[in-house]
């Protein structure tokens, strides 16, 4: 077996102990005589898997009782539509556009109502987070929307926007469970799990109960209503049983290593190794304003597309995979999610240092 250091932005690397546990349970899950892939979602054994996954997530994040936890298929992208369909009461929402993902979300929301882009960092290719302390929040806005960590551009909010009393909706896909989170600061938090938690196939939605409405447009598809999922314990129809099972394992793993405080400490340590290198490098430059650099997604460039491509090829040959940057930023991007071991970051930096010396 030769596992590489996988710096993919998503689907992404997962904790090895979790993969090993899954492997051991694959053919016969705890004496059930079958794989989790094969069991009824209505069975006791699967219900227990789902219940434990939710309980462990609540425990990890300290989710208050008046928030529902939903496991919904369709990825984060489906939430771009479900959010306006369910949360727009006045038909108005304020979006802060700090990158490709919040831009997509705003574009989708426009199909359902009036969208105000109240701040954006588009003028500098989304390399910073605008000052959000005193934005022109619409009196009628049903919510304020952010993407808290922009996966492609590598920015992250250091402080949440002042929403002037409006509820905050946050896409945490690429930072989910990377650090402690005060859930009651938000109306809703959501994210696809394939970046920082588990396999592709579900989004986790954490939503304050009073925001789940029943008075939606008659023609709202049943799957697209939060009340459908909330009333059915996320099992209105067949859920993605496998993804729920694996995410549950990851929650237990995170608890075993000390929870989100411990995870954050390690993430800060890992990111510092890479950023220190970039700050001192003559060949590579980070593309993001220092104060808002992401702990999860680290884009960097040489300033020359051909050189960038050569570096990517060299890293791949040396056992570091998926470092090619997104086309809108270019260069390289190292996604160093929870499951990337610190040894992987150190090894990458050692490699890049050596590469720089040899190719100066
Ligand atoms: C990847 C990503 C998405 C899209 O996720 P899908 O599950 O593929 O729909 C949305 N938002 C952010 C921040 C992402 O990183």
XYZ file of C-alpha atoms and ligand atoms in Angstrom:
375
model
C 0.000 0.000 0.000
C 1.370 3.398 -0.940
C -0.769 6.289 0.122
C 0.245 9.698 -1.207
C -0.125 13.031 0.539
C -3.340 14.181 -1.103
C -3.816 17.957 -1.147
C -7.105 17.823 -3.081
C -9.661 20.567 -2.423
C -12.447 17.996 -2.455
C -13.260 15.161 -2.335
C -10.295 15.198 -0.062
C -8.048 13.224 2.213
C -9.640 11.447 5.168
C -8.207 10.263 8.484
C -6.424 6.938 8.021
C -7.759 5.450 11.305
C -11.290 6.081 10.033
C -10.590 4.413 6.697
C -9.113 1.424 8.499
C -12.136 1.079 10.760
C -14.442 1.199 7.761
C -12.339 -1.421 6.031
C -12.594 -3.719 9.039
C -16.383 -3.288 9.180
C -16.989 -3.402 5.456
C -18.318 -6.941 5.021
C -20.030 -7.433 8.353
C -21.001 -4.324 10.267
C -20.923 -5.211 13.957
C -22.450 -8.657 13.596
C -25.311 -7.529 11.318
C -23.975 -9.881 8.642
C -23.984 -7.127 6.035
C -22.242 -3.966 4.939
C -23.671 -0.559 5.825
C -24.089 -0.147 2.049
C -26.541 -3.030 2.035
C -28.759 -2.344 5.017
C -32.218 -0.810 5.156
C -32.274 2.800 6.243
C -35.344 1.819 8.284
C -33.436 -0.824 10.237
C -32.604 -0.435 13.915
C -28.935 -0.870 13.208
C -28.836 1.995 10.725
C -31.068 4.214 12.859
C -28.487 3.862 15.589
C -25.700 4.877 13.198
C -27.632 7.999 12.194
C -28.616 8.878 15.761
C -25.045 8.548 16.978
C -23.736 10.632 14.088
C -26.104 13.452 14.964
C -25.427 13.184 18.701
C -21.659 13.241 18.181
C -21.880 16.241 15.855
C -24.047 18.100 18.389
C -21.507 17.293 21.045
C -18.501 18.368 18.959
C -19.987 21.713 17.911
C -22.089 22.342 21.007
C -25.205 22.714 18.869
C -28.058 24.197 20.950
C -31.309 22.213 21.274
C -33.270 24.745 19.241
C -31.246 23.926 16.125
C -32.046 21.017 13.824
C -29.310 18.947 12.200
C -30.259 17.699 8.734
C -28.441 15.361 6.365
C -29.501 16.277 2.832
C -28.300 14.995 -0.541
C -27.526 17.265 -3.476
C -24.329 18.734 -2.103
C -23.749 22.324 -1.087
C -24.982 23.339 -4.518
C -28.543 22.241 -3.774
C -28.449 24.520 -0.730
C -27.785 27.485 -3.016
C -31.421 26.952 -4.130
C -32.980 25.595 -0.931
C -31.838 28.579 1.111
C -33.748 31.224 -0.874
C -36.703 28.865 -1.451
C -37.108 28.333 2.284
C -35.753 31.444 3.963
C -36.977 34.222 1.674
C -40.178 35.427 3.269
C -40.023 39.045 2.125
C -38.287 37.925 -1.045
C -35.087 39.843 -0.262
C -31.629 38.703 0.800
C -28.220 40.328 1.238
C -25.201 38.463 -0.115
C -21.526 39.139 0.546
C -19.596 37.904 -2.467
C -16.020 36.953 -1.619
C -15.340 34.289 -4.221
C -16.625 31.733 -6.664
C -18.864 29.909 -4.200
C -20.680 32.902 -2.730
C -21.045 34.249 -6.258
C -22.723 31.047 -7.397
C -25.003 31.117 -4.374
C -26.031 34.722 -5.099
C -26.666 33.962 -8.760
C -28.941 31.080 -7.826
C -30.811 33.099 -5.197
C -31.689 35.719 -7.831
C -34.084 33.175 -9.322
C -36.201 33.388 -6.188
C -36.144 37.030 -5.142
C -34.243 40.265 -4.859
C -30.572 39.790 -4.094
C -28.440 42.692 -2.906
C -24.710 42.186 -3.159
C -23.853 44.369 -0.175
C -20.089 43.828 -0.331
C -17.636 42.090 -2.619
C -13.919 41.576 -3.133
C -14.306 40.931 -6.869
C -12.156 43.981 -7.698
C -8.995 42.140 -6.564
C -9.849 38.635 -7.727
C -11.304 37.812 -4.316
C -7.969 38.004 -2.535
C -9.360 39.738 0.558
C -12.471 39.968 2.732
C -14.201 43.366 2.704
C -14.863 45.288 5.898
C -18.237 43.976 7.055
C -18.688 46.056 10.192
C -21.207 48.531 8.795
C -22.816 47.297 5.603
C -26.009 48.631 4.011
C -28.224 45.790 5.263
C -31.667 45.949 3.634
C -34.485 46.463 6.166
C -36.433 43.759 4.363
C -33.581 41.263 4.076
C -34.606 37.801 5.238
C -30.995 36.842 5.807
C -27.372 37.819 5.203
C -25.344 35.220 3.330
C -21.620 34.465 3.445
C -19.222 31.764 2.335
C -17.040 31.673 5.415
C -14.040 30.006 3.780
C -13.649 30.452 0.033
C -12.131 27.180 -1.102
C -10.819 28.408 -4.434
C -9.405 31.778 -3.377
C -8.161 30.764 0.071
C -9.744 33.497 2.181
C -11.542 33.140 5.469
C -13.494 35.525 7.703
C -11.717 36.519 10.920
C -14.855 38.136 12.326
C -18.414 37.560 11.256
C -20.249 40.412 9.513
C -22.389 42.786 11.512
C -25.797 41.752 10.207
C -27.656 44.404 12.196
C -30.043 41.886 13.669
C -30.673 39.880 10.495
C -29.926 36.183 10.563
C -26.623 34.973 9.173
C -26.435 32.027 6.772
C -22.962 30.566 6.320
C -21.490 28.111 3.849
C -18.806 26.349 5.889
C -18.139 23.544 3.383
C -14.367 23.873 3.353
C -13.916 24.712 7.058
C -16.588 22.569 8.705
C -15.255 21.290 12.064
C -11.853 22.903 11.530
C -12.250 25.019 14.679
C -14.764 25.757 17.427
C -17.902 27.474 16.179
C -20.496 29.387 18.166
C -23.592 28.020 16.450
C -25.973 30.540 17.996
C -24.247 33.338 16.043
C -25.935 31.911 12.961
C -29.433 31.224 11.691
C -28.065 28.459 9.546
C -24.714 26.795 8.919
C -24.284 24.291 6.158
C -21.694 22.536 4.081
C -20.969 19.699 1.751
C -19.056 17.077 3.716
C -16.558 16.045 1.047
C -14.069 18.799 1.841
C -13.320 18.528 5.519
C -15.348 15.595 6.818
C -16.177 12.547 4.737
C -17.123 11.171 1.326
C -19.174 13.176 -1.168
C -22.929 12.817 -1.129
C -24.467 14.854 1.665
C -24.637 18.319 3.036
C -25.083 18.934 6.708
C -27.553 21.698 7.495
C -27.682 23.148 11.000
C -30.711 25.414 11.157
C -32.551 27.260 13.920
C -35.950 25.647 14.350
C -37.995 28.825 14.049
C -36.563 29.387 10.545
C -38.052 26.140 9.245
C -41.267 27.259 7.597
C -44.333 25.394 6.486
C -45.974 28.271 4.591
C -43.901 27.855 1.438
C -45.053 28.244 -2.146
C -47.399 25.361 -2.992
C -45.219 24.183 -5.840
C -42.042 23.890 -3.736
C -40.708 20.394 -4.462
C -41.094 18.213 -1.392
C -37.383 17.381 -1.271
C -36.487 21.076 -1.302
C -38.323 21.911 1.926
C -36.427 21.943 5.207
C -39.598 20.929 7.050
C -39.710 17.713 5.012
C -36.273 16.708 6.254
C -36.743 18.037 9.773
C -40.054 16.224 10.289
C -38.656 12.948 8.987
C -35.345 12.903 10.867
C -33.526 13.301 7.520
C -35.145 10.086 6.295
C -38.083 11.290 4.243
C -36.613 9.200 1.456
C -33.563 6.969 1.336
C -30.687 9.026 2.682
C -27.060 8.613 1.728
C -26.540 5.961 4.390
C -22.907 5.409 3.539
C -21.918 9.071 3.849
C -23.793 9.418 7.146
C -21.993 6.342 8.477
C -18.549 7.585 7.448
C -19.165 11.124 8.724
C -20.236 9.594 12.032
C -16.888 7.830 12.219
C -15.078 11.105 11.575
C -17.060 12.826 14.355
C -15.999 10.104 16.789
C -12.428 10.396 15.597
C -12.418 14.167 16.151
C -13.790 13.670 19.651
C -11.080 11.113 20.363
C -8.295 13.555 19.491
C -9.669 16.302 21.711
C -12.473 17.922 19.727
C -12.471 21.162 17.791
C -10.124 23.100 20.103
C -7.426 20.505 19.571
C -8.193 20.338 15.854
C -7.894 24.101 15.529
C -4.555 24.139 17.307
C -3.193 21.539 14.947
C -4.650 23.333 11.910
C -2.984 26.588 12.978
C 0.291 24.795 13.412
C 0.058 23.160 9.994
C -0.900 26.354 8.182
C 1.887 28.316 9.905
C 4.496 25.924 8.528
C 3.320 26.513 4.978
C 2.726 30.261 5.302
C 6.107 30.808 6.973
C 7.725 29.109 4.053
C 5.768 31.203 1.532
C 6.532 34.439 3.389
C 10.251 33.712 3.193
C 10.353 32.222 -0.276
C 11.796 34.103 -3.237
C 10.129 31.788 -5.728
C 6.602 31.405 -4.341
C 4.048 33.954 -3.198
C 0.750 33.499 -1.414
C -2.120 35.161 -3.303
C -4.197 36.298 -0.328
C -4.063 39.248 2.056
C -2.278 38.004 5.160
C -4.952 38.810 7.732
C -7.601 36.670 6.037
C -5.581 33.676 4.905
C -7.387 30.378 5.158
C -6.133 27.633 7.439
C -7.560 25.105 4.996
C -6.861 26.181 1.403
C -3.523 27.767 0.585
C -3.094 29.101 -2.965
C 0.353 30.214 -4.100
C 2.065 31.115 -7.354
C 5.491 31.660 -8.877
C 4.108 34.364 -11.134
C 4.880 32.341 -14.256
C 2.365 29.771 -15.516
C 5.025 27.539 -17.058
C 7.043 27.439 -13.852
C 3.863 26.714 -11.908
C 3.126 23.730 -14.126
C 6.674 22.426 -13.697
C 6.372 22.645 -9.910
C 3.037 20.821 -9.944
C 4.542 18.041 -12.055
C 7.557 17.780 -9.742
C 5.385 17.569 -6.631
C 3.268 14.856 -8.187
C 6.311 12.810 -9.095
C 7.472 13.124 -5.476
C 4.208 11.767 -4.015
C 2.280 14.983 -3.346
C -0.966 14.850 -5.279
C -3.570 17.380 -6.408
C -1.571 20.566 -5.912
C -2.625 22.207 -9.167
C -4.351 25.506 -8.427
C -7.857 26.323 -9.579
C -7.838 27.909 -13.020
C -9.258 31.198 -11.734
C -6.242 31.733 -9.467
C -3.605 29.629 -11.241
C -0.425 28.356 -9.633
C -0.739 25.829 -6.860
C -3.182 25.227 -4.067
C -2.516 23.071 -1.047
C -5.702 22.066 0.733
C -4.597 21.127 4.213
C -7.847 20.025 5.777
C -8.278 18.414 9.199
C -7.166 15.031 7.919
C -3.897 16.200 6.347
C -1.230 15.095 8.811
C 1.336 17.672 9.914
C 3.996 15.343 8.494
C 2.426 15.894 5.052
C 2.741 19.674 5.319
C 6.312 19.435 6.613
C 7.262 17.059 3.818
C 5.723 19.359 1.214
C 7.568 22.397 2.571
C 10.840 20.477 2.652
C 10.282 19.497 -0.946
C 9.418 23.039 -2.068
C 12.455 24.472 -0.247
C 14.732 22.046 -1.984
C 13.032 22.694 -5.308
C 13.554 26.417 -4.853
C 17.258 25.972 -4.056
C 17.806 23.751 -7.051
C 15.869 25.921 -9.468
C 16.791 29.406 -8.260
C -17.122 22.620 -2.911
C -17.910 23.755 -2.400
C -19.268 23.930 -2.737
C -19.991 23.014 -3.697
O -20.143 21.764 -3.134
P -20.923 20.583 -3.849
O -21.150 19.635 -2.721
O -20.034 20.051 -4.915
O -22.196 21.110 -4.395
C -19.929 24.994 -2.192
N -19.326 25.839 -1.338
C -18.030 25.699 -0.989
C -17.416 26.673 -0.042
C -17.292 24.656 -1.497
O -16.002 24.512 -1.150
